[in-house]
Amino acid sequence: MQIDWLTVAAQIVNFLVLVWLLQRFLYRPITDAMARREERIETRLSEAKAARAEVEAEATRLREKQQELEASREEVLRAARQEASDLRTALEDDLRKEMEARRKTWETHLEEERDAFAARLRQRAGHQVIDIVGRVLRDYAGSDLAGQVAATFLQRLADLDAEAREKLSDAARRADGPARVESGVPLEPSARSRITRAVHEHIAPDIEVDYREDDALLLGVRLTIGEQTVEWSATRFLGRLETTLDEVIEGSSRRRSDRAPAKA
Amino acid sequence: MEISPDAWVLYEWRGLRLNATIAFTWVVMALLVLGSWAITARLSEGERVSRWQVALEVIVTTIRDQIAEVGADRPRRYLPFIGTLFLFIATANLLGIVPGYRPPTGSLSTTAALAICVLIAVPLFSIGARGIAGYLRSYVQPTPLMLPFNLIGEISRTIALAVRLYGNVMSGTVIVGILISVAPFFFPVVMQVLGLLTGLIQAYIFAILAMVYIGSASRSRHRADDPPPNETGD
């Protein structure tokens, strides 16, 4: 058991040199490399965590958005249904109004047609009646229809009350034109002279009398002096006939319109 | 029979003798340094790491963890010294299976040199951690009366460290030599295998004891009063 102090010193130096060499070639490179790797792994882990957090946040956001979309889809569907319902109601209303307007137009049109028809019928019936009455009077009474009309008018003129007669006289005095006699049928000269005489006798002795024909009067005579008028006409009979005809037409059109909605 | 490799002189020049201890120490040093350089020159910091690098990393981290387990605050500070002690002793012992090789740790000069290094390192690390005043104060703790005993303890544990390593390694070599002369075939192989085991254990014990000494001297005052570690590791 011996110690060579020179060897001891050499070994100490050797050991210190080895410490320095290993520190240079082993410990520092290895620990640095491990530290860098750990740092990088740490960085990547933190990056992965951040990315994961980001993705989770994104997923949460998307989920919320989806829920919002679901909710809004329900809302939109409900609004669309409501809108469709409103639109249908509005369209139905429009259609109903249009149908109503068409029906009114049709009724107005019908009314006008009926009126026109009634007017034509009245006119024709009047002429027919007058013609028939005139023929009957001629065949069985030996008298013409115009003469009878004149006679009836004369009778009416004679039957005027005093007040009416006075008004006519006043009108004749104020009037600067002739008295006008209108008839639905042409009057014979004899009938005209009888009427002229009656006017001179009952109203004004010296007034001039002017004769005209008016188809609208049909069977009748109208005396006009200024603003005063005396009239006898068979149109009142025709008026009654017209009323009867109106009632007949009204009844038939009502039956037709009653049937029309039933079909619709 | 030569017990110590110091007596095996390989070369002599003007009174300077190159003995086997120094020569094999250089062999061990060259092996360690070249091996480390060969591996660390191609260090990878990515995911793919070579097996040799993994082995080195395992060795370095294990040593670091052992240092941390002893209780050092900053293991990296002690890693070069303690790690080199372990690696040098372990390599020197493990190479004992190579025929013709004589472990330098079987020389009392080598173990004394290592123990002296520890003896010097303890106060250096302690001063580095606590300052000179703190270190000197530890010699008069708990009372100034303890100063001689502390000094004797410091010296005796250095000697114990040196002799323990020398005795174990030298005895292994000696026993193998004796057994070869007695039973040349079977027992030397068993003893060689045992020598590998004891060589590693000795390296571990030496390094750990050195760390315990350094650690206990470098700790703060309230921990310096802890009972001394058990030194009967062998």
PDB file of N, CA, C and O in Angstrom, chain A residues 1-12 14-19 21-23 25-38 40 44, chain B residues 6 19 21-22 25-26 29 33 36-37 40 43-47 49 53 56-57 61 76 79-81 83-85 87-88 108-110 113-114 116-117:
ATOM      1  N   MET A   1       0.864  -1.186   0.000  1.00  0.00           N
ATOM      2  CA  MET A   1       0.000   0.000   0.000  1.00  0.00           C
ATOM      3  C   MET A   1       0.891   1.223   0.000  1.00  0.00           C
ATOM      4  O   MET A   1       1.395   1.672   1.020  1.00  0.00           O
ATOM      5  N   GLN A   2       1.059   1.744  -1.189  1.00  0.00           N
ATOM      6  CA  GLN A   2       1.977   2.876  -1.318  1.00  0.00           C
ATOM      7  C   GLN A   2       1.336   3.949  -2.184  1.00  0.00           C
ATOM      8  O   GLN A   2       0.515   3.656  -3.050  1.00  0.00           O
ATOM      9  N   ILE A   3       1.714   5.171  -1.899  1.00  0.00           N
ATOM     10  CA  ILE A   3       1.182   6.297  -2.669  1.00  0.00           C
ATOM     11  C   ILE A   3       2.336   6.982  -3.369  1.00  0.00           C
ATOM     12  O   ILE A   3       3.298   7.418  -2.723  1.00  0.00           O
ATOM     13  N   ASP A   4       2.200   7.013  -4.693  1.00  0.00           N
ATOM     14  CA  ASP A   4       3.181   7.753  -5.495  1.00  0.00           C
ATOM     15  C   ASP A   4       2.616   9.152  -5.712  1.00  0.00           C
ATOM     16  O   ASP A   4       1.654   9.351  -6.446  1.00  0.00           O
ATOM     17  N   TRP A   5       3.180  10.113  -5.028  1.00  0.00           N
ATOM     18  CA  TRP A   5       2.570  11.458  -5.019  1.00  0.00           C
ATOM     19  C   TRP A   5       2.628  12.131  -6.380  1.00  0.00           C
ATOM     20  O   TRP A   5       1.779  12.960  -6.692  1.00  0.00           O
ATOM     21  N   LEU A   6       3.630  11.730  -7.143  1.00  0.00           N
ATOM     22  CA  LEU A   6       3.674  12.272  -8.516  1.00  0.00           C
ATOM     23  C   LEU A   6       2.475  11.774  -9.324  1.00  0.00           C
ATOM     24  O   LEU A   6       1.819  12.539 -10.054  1.00  0.00           O
ATOM     25  N   THR A   7       2.197  10.489  -9.170  1.00  0.00           N
ATOM     26  CA  THR A   7       1.024   9.926  -9.843  1.00  0.00           C
ATOM     27  C   THR A   7      -0.269  10.564  -9.327  1.00  0.00           C
ATOM     28  O   THR A   7      -1.182  10.846 -10.096  1.00  0.00           O
ATOM     29  N   VAL A   8      -0.300  10.802  -8.017  1.00  0.00           N
ATOM     30  CA  VAL A   8      -1.501  11.456  -7.451  1.00  0.00           C
ATOM     31  C   VAL A   8      -1.730  12.812  -8.117  1.00  0.00           C
ATOM     32  O   VAL A   8      -2.837  13.142  -8.545  1.00  0.00           O
ATOM     33  N   ALA A   9      -0.628  13.568  -8.201  1.00  0.00           N
ATOM     34  CA  ALA A   9      -0.764  14.894  -8.833  1.00  0.00           C
ATOM     35  C   ALA A   9      -1.199  14.759 -10.279  1.00  0.00           C
ATOM     36  O   ALA A   9      -2.096  15.489 -10.761  1.00  0.00           O
ATOM     37  N   ALA A  10      -0.590  13.820 -10.971  1.00  0.00           N
ATOM     38  CA  ALA A  10      -0.969  13.604 -12.366  1.00  0.00           C
ATOM     39  C   ALA A  10      -2.427  13.182 -12.480  1.00  0.00           C
ATOM     40  O   ALA A  10      -3.167  13.654 -13.375  1.00  0.00           O
ATOM     41  N   GLN A  11      -2.874  12.354 -11.571  1.00  0.00           N
ATOM     42  CA  GLN A  11      -4.261  11.883 -11.626  1.00  0.00           C
ATOM     43  C   GLN A  11      -5.243  13.021 -11.333  1.00  0.00           C
ATOM     44  O   GLN A  11      -6.315  13.092 -11.924  1.00  0.00           O
ATOM     45  N   ILE A  12      -4.815  13.905 -10.394  1.00  0.00           N
ATOM     46  CA  ILE A  12      -5.688  15.065 -10.111  1.00  0.00           C
ATOM     47  C   ILE A  12      -5.845  15.907 -11.373  1.00  0.00           C
ATOM     48  O   ILE A  12      -6.959  16.294 -11.759  1.00  0.00           O
ATOM     49  N   ASN A  14      -5.344  14.894 -14.425  1.00  0.00           N
ATOM     50  CA  ASN A  14      -6.136  14.100 -15.375  1.00  0.00           C
ATOM     51  C   ASN A  14      -7.633  14.214 -15.098  1.00  0.00           C
ATOM     52  O   ASN A  14      -8.438  14.425 -16.003  1.00  0.00           O
ATOM     53  N   PHE A  15      -7.967  14.123 -13.820  1.00  0.00           N
ATOM     54  CA  PHE A  15      -9.385  14.165 -13.462  1.00  0.00           C
ATOM     55  C   PHE A  15     -10.000  15.527 -13.790  1.00  0.00           C
ATOM     56  O   PHE A  15     -11.095  15.619 -14.368  1.00  0.00           O
ATOM     57  N   LEU A  16      -9.247  16.581 -13.462  1.00  0.00           N
ATOM     58  CA  LEU A  16      -9.800  17.913 -13.754  1.00  0.00           C
ATOM     59  C   LEU A  16      -9.940  18.130 -15.262  1.00  0.00           C
ATOM     60  O   LEU A  16     -10.931  18.715 -15.726  1.00  0.00           O
ATOM     61  N   VAL A  17      -8.930  17.622 -15.993  1.00  0.00           N
ATOM     62  CA  VAL A  17      -9.032  17.724 -17.448  1.00  0.00           C
ATOM     63  C   VAL A  17     -10.247  16.946 -17.953  1.00  0.00           C
ATOM     64  O   VAL A  17     -11.001  17.417 -18.821  1.00  0.00           O
ATOM     65  N   LEU A  18     -10.448  15.775 -17.376  1.00  0.00           N
ATOM     66  CA  LEU A  18     -11.603  14.974 -17.791  1.00  0.00           C
ATOM     67  C   LEU A  18     -12.918  15.686 -17.472  1.00  0.00           C
ATOM     68  O   LEU A  18     -13.860  15.674 -18.278  1.00  0.00           O
ATOM     69  N   VAL A  19     -12.945  16.315 -16.273  1.00  0.00           N
ATOM     70  CA  VAL A  19     -14.152  17.077 -15.923  1.00  0.00           C
ATOM     71  C   VAL A  19     -14.419  18.148 -16.979  1.00  0.00           C
ATOM     72  O   VAL A  19     -15.542  18.297 -17.483  1.00  0.00           O
ATOM     73  N   LEU A  21     -13.308  18.303 -20.092  1.00  0.00           N
ATOM     74  CA  LEU A  21     -13.635  17.716 -21.408  1.00  0.00           C
ATOM     75  C   LEU A  21     -15.072  17.191 -21.446  1.00  0.00           C
ATOM     76  O   LEU A  21     -15.808  17.420 -22.411  1.00  0.00           O
ATOM     77  N   LEU A  22     -15.444  16.487 -20.377  1.00  0.00           N
ATOM     78  CA  LEU A  22     -16.814  15.940 -20.385  1.00  0.00           C
ATOM     79  C   LEU A  22     -17.853  17.053 -20.300  1.00  0.00           C
ATOM     80  O   LEU A  22     -18.924  16.954 -20.916  1.00  0.00           O
ATOM     81  N   GLN A  23     -17.511  18.084 -19.524  1.00  0.00           N
ATOM     82  CA  GLN A  23     -18.441  19.229 -19.491  1.00  0.00           C
ATOM     83  C   GLN A  23     -18.564  19.825 -20.894  1.00  0.00           C
ATOM     84  O   GLN A  23     -19.657  20.189 -21.324  1.00  0.00           O
ATOM     85  N   PHE A  25     -17.908  18.252 -23.881  1.00  0.00           N
ATOM     86  CA  PHE A  25     -18.423  17.367 -24.934  1.00  0.00           C
ATOM     87  C   PHE A  25     -19.638  16.542 -24.531  1.00  0.00           C
ATOM     88  O   PHE A  25     -20.276  15.948 -25.383  1.00  0.00           O
ATOM     89  N   LEU A  26     -19.929  16.466 -23.249  1.00  0.00           N
ATOM     90  CA  LEU A  26     -21.035  15.584 -22.850  1.00  0.00           C
ATOM     91  C   LEU A  26     -22.172  16.334 -22.162  1.00  0.00           C
ATOM     92  O   LEU A  26     -23.271  16.432 -22.703  1.00  0.00           O
ATOM     93  N   TYR A  27     -21.863  16.892 -20.973  1.00  0.00           N
ATOM     94  CA  TYR A  27     -22.980  17.393 -20.156  1.00  0.00           C
ATOM     95  C   TYR A  27     -23.680  18.581 -20.799  1.00  0.00           C
ATOM     96  O   TYR A  27     -24.910  18.614 -20.905  1.00  0.00           O
ATOM     97  N   ARG A  28     -22.855  19.553 -21.232  1.00  0.00           N
ATOM     98  CA  ARG A  28     -23.503  20.759 -21.745  1.00  0.00           C
ATOM     99  C   ARG A  28     -24.311  20.492 -23.025  1.00  0.00           C
ATOM    100  O   ARG A  28     -25.481  20.898 -23.090  1.00  0.00           O
ATOM    101  N   PRO A  29     -23.695  19.791 -24.009  1.00  0.00           N
ATOM    102  CA  PRO A  29     -24.515  19.531 -25.214  1.00  0.00           C
ATOM    103  C   PRO A  29     -25.780  18.728 -24.925  1.00  0.00           C
ATOM    104  O   PRO A  29     -26.859  19.065 -25.426  1.00  0.00           O
ATOM    105  N   ILE A  30     -25.622  17.708 -24.063  1.00  0.00           N
ATOM    106  CA  ILE A  30     -26.797  16.870 -23.794  1.00  0.00           C
ATOM    107  C   ILE A  30     -27.872  17.663 -23.053  1.00  0.00           C
ATOM    108  O   ILE A  30     -29.050  17.658 -23.437  1.00  0.00           O
ATOM    109  N   THR A  31     -27.481  18.360 -21.994  1.00  0.00           N
ATOM    110  CA  THR A  31     -28.493  19.088 -21.228  1.00  0.00           C
ATOM    111  C   THR A  31     -29.102  20.220 -22.047  1.00  0.00           C
ATOM    112  O   THR A  31     -30.312  20.462 -21.980  1.00  0.00           O
ATOM    113  N   ASP A  32     -28.257  20.874 -22.869  1.00  0.00           N
ATOM    114  CA  ASP A  32     -28.805  21.941 -23.721  1.00  0.00           C
ATOM    115  C   ASP A  32     -29.805  21.370 -24.723  1.00  0.00           C
ATOM    116  O   ASP A  32     -30.885  21.942 -24.942  1.00  0.00           O
ATOM    117  N   ALA A  33     -29.397  20.233 -25.326  1.00  0.00           N
ATOM    118  CA  ALA A  33     -30.300  19.635 -26.317  1.00  0.00           C
ATOM    119  C   ALA A  33     -31.614  19.234 -25.666  1.00  0.00           C
ATOM    120  O   ALA A  33     -32.694  19.467 -26.219  1.00  0.00           O
ATOM    121  N   MET A  34     -31.516  18.657 -24.466  1.00  0.00           N
ATOM    122  CA  MET A  34     -32.750  18.235 -23.795  1.00  0.00           C
ATOM    123  C   MET A  34     -33.599  19.443 -23.420  1.00  0.00           C
ATOM    124  O   MET A  34     -34.821  19.425 -23.551  1.00  0.00           O
ATOM    125  N   ALA A  35     -32.916  20.494 -22.962  1.00  0.00           N
ATOM    126  CA  ALA A  35     -33.663  21.692 -22.576  1.00  0.00           C
ATOM    127  C   ALA A  35     -34.378  22.287 -23.782  1.00  0.00           C
ATOM    128  O   ALA A  35     -35.554  22.669 -23.706  1.00  0.00           O
ATOM    129  N   ARG A  36     -33.633  22.308 -24.918  1.00  0.00           N
ATOM    130  CA  ARG A  36     -34.271  22.887 -26.120  1.00  0.00           C
ATOM    131  C   ARG A  36     -35.448  22.026 -26.568  1.00  0.00           C
ATOM    132  O   ARG A  36     -36.492  22.534 -26.970  1.00  0.00           O
ATOM    133  N   ARG A  37     -35.221  20.696 -26.494  1.00  0.00           N
ATOM    134  CA  ARG A  37     -36.316  19.814 -26.912  1.00  0.00           C
ATOM    135  C   ARG A  37     -37.532  19.990 -25.997  1.00  0.00           C
ATOM    136  O   ARG A  37     -38.667  20.076 -26.453  1.00  0.00           O
ATOM    137  N   GLU A  38     -37.225  20.046 -24.698  1.00  0.00           N
ATOM    138  CA  GLU A  38     -38.349  20.237 -23.762  1.00  0.00           C
ATOM    139  C   GLU A  38     -39.062  21.547 -24.032  1.00  0.00           C
ATOM    140  O   GLU A  38     -40.293  21.616 -24.008  1.00  0.00           O
ATOM    141  N   ARG A  40     -39.205  23.065 -26.840  1.00  0.00           N
ATOM    142  CA  ARG A  40     -39.993  22.971 -28.068  1.00  0.00           C
ATOM    143  C   ARG A  40     -41.266  22.171 -27.843  1.00  0.00           C
ATOM    144  O   ARG A  40     -42.348  22.530 -28.327  1.00  0.00           O
ATOM    145  N   ARG A  44     -44.931  23.439 -28.365  1.00  0.00           N
ATOM    146  CA  ARG A  44     -45.926  22.767 -29.216  1.00  0.00           C
ATOM    147  C   ARG A  44     -47.147  22.367 -28.413  1.00  0.00           C
ATOM    148  O   ARG A  44     -48.280  22.439 -28.911  1.00  0.00           O
TER     149      ARG A  44
ATOM    150  N   ASP B   6       0.791   1.262 -10.163  1.00  0.00           N
ATOM    151  CA  ASP B   6       1.797   2.321 -10.135  1.00  0.00           C
ATOM    152  C   ASP B   6       3.198   1.751 -10.395  1.00  0.00           C
ATOM    153  O   ASP B   6       4.043   2.419 -10.998  1.00  0.00           O
ATOM    154  N   ASN B  19       3.674   5.355 -15.647  1.00  0.00           N
ATOM    155  CA  ASN B  19       3.249   4.051 -15.164  1.00  0.00           C
ATOM    156  C   ASN B  19       1.904   3.663 -15.740  1.00  0.00           C
ATOM    157  O   ASN B  19       1.222   4.458 -16.424  1.00  0.00           O
ATOM    158  N   THR B  21      -0.932   3.180 -14.304  1.00  0.00           N
ATOM    159  CA  THR B  21      -2.077   3.935 -13.768  1.00  0.00           C
ATOM    160  C   THR B  21      -2.405   5.129 -14.674  1.00  0.00           C
ATOM    161  O   THR B  21      -3.552   5.315 -15.110  1.00  0.00           O
ATOM    162  N   ILE B  22      -1.389   5.904 -14.960  1.00  0.00           N
ATOM    163  CA  ILE B  22      -1.612   7.102 -15.772  1.00  0.00           C
ATOM    164  C   ILE B  22      -1.986   6.715 -17.203  1.00  0.00           C
ATOM    165  O   ILE B  22      -2.907   7.291 -17.803  1.00  0.00           O
ATOM    166  N   THR B  25      -5.470   5.471 -17.287  1.00  0.00           N
ATOM    167  CA  THR B  25      -6.351   6.621 -17.042  1.00  0.00           C
ATOM    168  C   THR B  25      -6.561   7.398 -18.348  1.00  0.00           C
ATOM    169  O   THR B  25      -7.681   7.805 -18.677  1.00  0.00           O
ATOM    170  N   TRP B  26      -5.491   7.563 -19.088  1.00  0.00           N
ATOM    171  CA  TRP B  26      -5.630   8.259 -20.375  1.00  0.00           C
ATOM    172  C   TRP B  26      -6.512   7.467 -21.337  1.00  0.00           C
ATOM    173  O   TRP B  26      -7.310   8.045 -22.070  1.00  0.00           O
ATOM    174  N   MET B  29      -9.965   8.077 -20.236  1.00  0.00           N
ATOM    175  CA  MET B  29     -10.354   9.445 -20.600  1.00  0.00           C
ATOM    176  C   MET B  29     -10.635   9.544 -22.096  1.00  0.00           C
ATOM    177  O   MET B  29     -11.634  10.150 -22.520  1.00  0.00           O
ATOM    178  N   VAL B  33     -14.163  10.665 -23.657  1.00  0.00           N
ATOM    179  CA  VAL B  33     -14.268  11.922 -24.403  1.00  0.00           C
ATOM    180  C   VAL B  33     -14.615  11.645 -25.864  1.00  0.00           C
ATOM    181  O   VAL B  33     -15.508  12.286 -26.426  1.00  0.00           O
ATOM    182  N   SER B  36     -18.200  10.448 -26.139  1.00  0.00           N
ATOM    183  CA  SER B  36     -19.153  11.558 -25.965  1.00  0.00           C
ATOM    184  C   SER B  36     -19.157  12.453 -27.191  1.00  0.00           C
ATOM    185  O   SER B  36     -20.220  12.852 -27.693  1.00  0.00           O
ATOM    186  N   TRP B  37     -17.954  12.749 -27.682  1.00  0.00           N
ATOM    187  CA  TRP B  37     -17.881  13.671 -28.827  1.00  0.00           C
ATOM    188  C   TRP B  37     -18.552  13.058 -30.050  1.00  0.00           C
ATOM    189  O   TRP B  37     -19.267  13.733 -30.793  1.00  0.00           O
ATOM    190  N   THR B  40     -22.335  13.367 -29.299  1.00  0.00           N
ATOM    191  CA  THR B  40     -22.904  14.719 -29.188  1.00  0.00           C
ATOM    192  C   THR B  40     -22.642  15.569 -30.416  1.00  0.00           C
ATOM    193  O   THR B  40     -23.233  16.628 -30.576  1.00  0.00           O
ATOM    194  N   LEU B  43     -26.031  15.556 -32.419  1.00  0.00           N
ATOM    195  CA  LEU B  43     -27.198  15.598 -31.529  1.00  0.00           C
ATOM    196  C   LEU B  43     -28.450  15.989 -32.311  1.00  0.00           C
ATOM    197  O   LEU B  43     -28.404  16.823 -33.208  1.00  0.00           O
ATOM    198  N   SER B  44     -29.535  15.351 -31.958  1.00  0.00           N
ATOM    199  CA  SER B  44     -30.804  15.697 -32.597  1.00  0.00           C
ATOM    200  C   SER B  44     -31.715  16.342 -31.564  1.00  0.00           C
ATOM    201  O   SER B  44     -31.779  15.891 -30.422  1.00  0.00           O
ATOM    202  N   GLU B  45     -32.403  17.402 -32.011  1.00  0.00           N
ATOM    203  CA  GLU B  45     -33.339  18.042 -31.083  1.00  0.00           C
ATOM    204  C   GLU B  45     -34.776  17.792 -31.492  1.00  0.00           C
ATOM    205  O   GLU B  45     -35.714  18.318 -30.901  1.00  0.00           O
ATOM    206  N   GLY B  46     -34.936  16.979 -32.542  1.00  0.00           N
ATOM    207  CA  GLY B  46     -36.287  16.688 -33.012  1.00  0.00           C
ATOM    208  C   GLY B  46     -36.863  15.468 -32.321  1.00  0.00           C
ATOM    209  O   GLY B  46     -36.407  15.056 -31.264  1.00  0.00           O
ATOM    210  N   GLU B  47     -37.877  14.882 -32.979  1.00  0.00           N
ATOM    211  CA  GLU B  47     -38.534  13.716 -32.384  1.00  0.00           C
ATOM    212  C   GLU B  47     -37.689  12.458 -32.562  1.00  0.00           C
ATOM    213  O   GLU B  47     -37.746  11.551 -31.746  1.00  0.00           O
ATOM    214  N   VAL B  49     -34.459  10.462 -32.347  1.00  0.00           N
ATOM    215  CA  VAL B  49     -33.206  10.550 -31.603  1.00  0.00           C
ATOM    216  C   VAL B  49     -32.504   9.199 -31.727  1.00  0.00           C
ATOM    217  O   VAL B  49     -33.151   8.151 -31.640  1.00  0.00           O
ATOM    218  N   GLN B  53     -27.676   8.515 -28.443  1.00  0.00           N
ATOM    219  CA  GLN B  53     -28.046   9.777 -27.773  1.00  0.00           C
ATOM    220  C   GLN B  53     -29.006   9.509 -26.624  1.00  0.00           C
ATOM    221  O   GLN B  53     -28.889  10.105 -25.548  1.00  0.00           O
ATOM    222  N   LEU B  56     -27.031   8.213 -23.724  1.00  0.00           N
ATOM    223  CA  LEU B  56     -26.325   9.295 -23.020  1.00  0.00           C
ATOM    224  C   LEU B  56     -27.298  10.150 -22.212  1.00  0.00           C
ATOM    225  O   LEU B  56     -27.008  10.521 -21.065  1.00  0.00           O
ATOM    226  N   GLU B  57     -28.446  10.433 -22.835  1.00  0.00           N
ATOM    227  CA  GLU B  57     -29.432  11.255 -22.116  1.00  0.00           C
ATOM    228  C   GLU B  57     -29.908  10.549 -20.858  1.00  0.00           C
ATOM    229  O   GLU B  57     -30.085  11.177 -19.805  1.00  0.00           O
ATOM    230  N   THR B  61     -29.385  12.170 -17.281  1.00  0.00           N
ATOM    231  CA  THR B  61     -30.558  12.507 -16.463  1.00  0.00           C
ATOM    232  C   THR B  61     -30.602  11.668 -15.192  1.00  0.00           C
ATOM    233  O   THR B  61     -31.027  12.153 -14.140  1.00  0.00           O
ATOM    234  N   ARG B  76     -27.675  20.800 -11.715  1.00  0.00           N
ATOM    235  CA  ARG B  76     -26.817  21.046 -12.866  1.00  0.00           C
ATOM    236  C   ARG B  76     -25.470  21.637 -12.463  1.00  0.00           C
ATOM    237  O   ARG B  76     -24.481  21.475 -13.156  1.00  0.00           O
ATOM    238  N   LEU B  79     -23.405  18.607 -11.581  1.00  0.00           N
ATOM    239  CA  LEU B  79     -23.391  17.513 -12.557  1.00  0.00           C
ATOM    240  C   LEU B  79     -21.997  17.224 -13.125  1.00  0.00           C
ATOM    241  O   LEU B  79     -21.597  16.051 -13.142  1.00  0.00           O
ATOM    242  N   PRO B  80     -21.202  18.199 -13.574  1.00  0.00           N
ATOM    243  CA  PRO B  80     -19.898  17.865 -14.168  1.00  0.00           C
ATOM    244  C   PRO B  80     -18.986  17.119 -13.181  1.00  0.00           C
ATOM    245  O   PRO B  80     -18.402  16.102 -13.534  1.00  0.00           O
ATOM    246  N   PHE B  81     -18.926  17.574 -11.969  1.00  0.00           N
ATOM    247  CA  PHE B  81     -18.008  16.964 -11.011  1.00  0.00           C
ATOM    248  C   PHE B  81     -18.464  15.559 -10.613  1.00  0.00           C
ATOM    249  O   PHE B  81     -17.730  14.570 -10.775  1.00  0.00           O
ATOM    250  N   GLY B  83     -20.822  13.693 -11.935  1.00  0.00           N
ATOM    251  CA  GLY B  83     -21.000  12.823 -13.099  1.00  0.00           C
ATOM    252  C   GLY B  83     -19.661  12.288 -13.599  1.00  0.00           C
ATOM    253  O   GLY B  83     -19.551  11.104 -13.936  1.00  0.00           O
ATOM    254  N   THR B  84     -18.670  13.129 -13.615  1.00  0.00           N
ATOM    255  CA  THR B  84     -17.358  12.668 -14.078  1.00  0.00           C
ATOM    256  C   THR B  84     -16.760  11.638 -13.100  1.00  0.00           C
ATOM    257  O   THR B  84     -16.168  10.644 -13.529  1.00  0.00           O
ATOM    258  N   LEU B  85     -16.948  11.884 -11.817  1.00  0.00           N
ATOM    259  CA  LEU B  85     -16.496  10.887 -10.830  1.00  0.00           C
ATOM    260  C   LEU B  85     -17.108   9.526 -11.137  1.00  0.00           C
ATOM    261  O   LEU B  85     -16.418   8.508 -11.252  1.00  0.00           O
ATOM    262  N   LEU B  87     -18.700   8.410 -13.911  1.00  0.00           N
ATOM    263  CA  LEU B  87     -18.387   7.850 -15.229  1.00  0.00           C
ATOM    264  C   LEU B  87     -16.940   7.344 -15.269  1.00  0.00           C
ATOM    265  O   LEU B  87     -16.667   6.271 -15.808  1.00  0.00           O
ATOM    266  N   PHE B  88     -16.052   8.110 -14.692  1.00  0.00           N
ATOM    267  CA  PHE B  88     -14.637   7.707 -14.735  1.00  0.00           C
ATOM    268  C   PHE B  88     -14.424   6.411 -13.957  1.00  0.00           C
ATOM    269  O   PHE B  88     -13.829   5.452 -14.461  1.00  0.00           O
ATOM    270  N   LEU B 108      -3.827   3.167  -5.252  1.00  0.00           N
ATOM    271  CA  LEU B 108      -4.167   4.090  -4.159  1.00  0.00           C
ATOM    272  C   LEU B 108      -3.885   5.532  -4.569  1.00  0.00           C
ATOM    273  O   LEU B 108      -4.525   6.463  -4.092  1.00  0.00           O
ATOM    274  N   SER B 109      -2.953   5.716  -5.479  1.00  0.00           N
ATOM    275  CA  SER B 109      -2.660   7.065  -5.954  1.00  0.00           C
ATOM    276  C   SER B 109      -3.886   7.671  -6.641  1.00  0.00           C
ATOM    277  O   SER B 109      -4.241   8.839  -6.429  1.00  0.00           O
ATOM    278  N   THR B 110      -4.551   6.861  -7.483  1.00  0.00           N
ATOM    279  CA  THR B 110      -5.740   7.371  -8.180  1.00  0.00           C
ATOM    280  C   THR B 110      -6.858   7.679  -7.198  1.00  0.00           C
ATOM    281  O   THR B 110      -7.463   8.759  -7.232  1.00  0.00           O
ATOM    282  N   ALA B 113      -6.108  10.630  -5.276  1.00  0.00           N
ATOM    283  CA  ALA B 113      -6.283  11.837  -6.089  1.00  0.00           C
ATOM    284  C   ALA B 113      -7.758  12.220  -6.160  1.00  0.00           C
ATOM    285  O   ALA B 113      -8.122  13.389  -5.975  1.00  0.00           O
ATOM    286  N   LEU B 114      -8.623  11.229  -6.386  1.00  0.00           N
ATOM    287  CA  LEU B 114     -10.059  11.515  -6.444  1.00  0.00           C
ATOM    288  C   LEU B 114     -10.571  12.017  -5.098  1.00  0.00           C
ATOM    289  O   LEU B 114     -11.375  12.959  -5.037  1.00  0.00           O
ATOM    290  N   ILE B 116      -8.882  13.558  -2.847  1.00  0.00           N
ATOM    291  CA  ILE B 116      -8.383  14.932  -2.654  1.00  0.00           C
ATOM    292  C   ILE B 116      -9.234  15.913  -3.457  1.00  0.00           C
ATOM    293  O   ILE B 116      -9.559  17.005  -2.986  1.00  0.00           O
ATOM    294  N   CYS B 117      -9.598  15.481  -4.631  1.00  0.00           N
ATOM    295  CA  CYS B 117     -10.488  16.345  -5.437  1.00  0.00           C
ATOM    296  C   CYS B 117     -11.787  16.610  -4.680  1.00  0.00           C
ATOM    297  O   CYS B 117     -12.291  17.745  -4.632  1.00  0.00           O
TER     298      CYS B 117
END
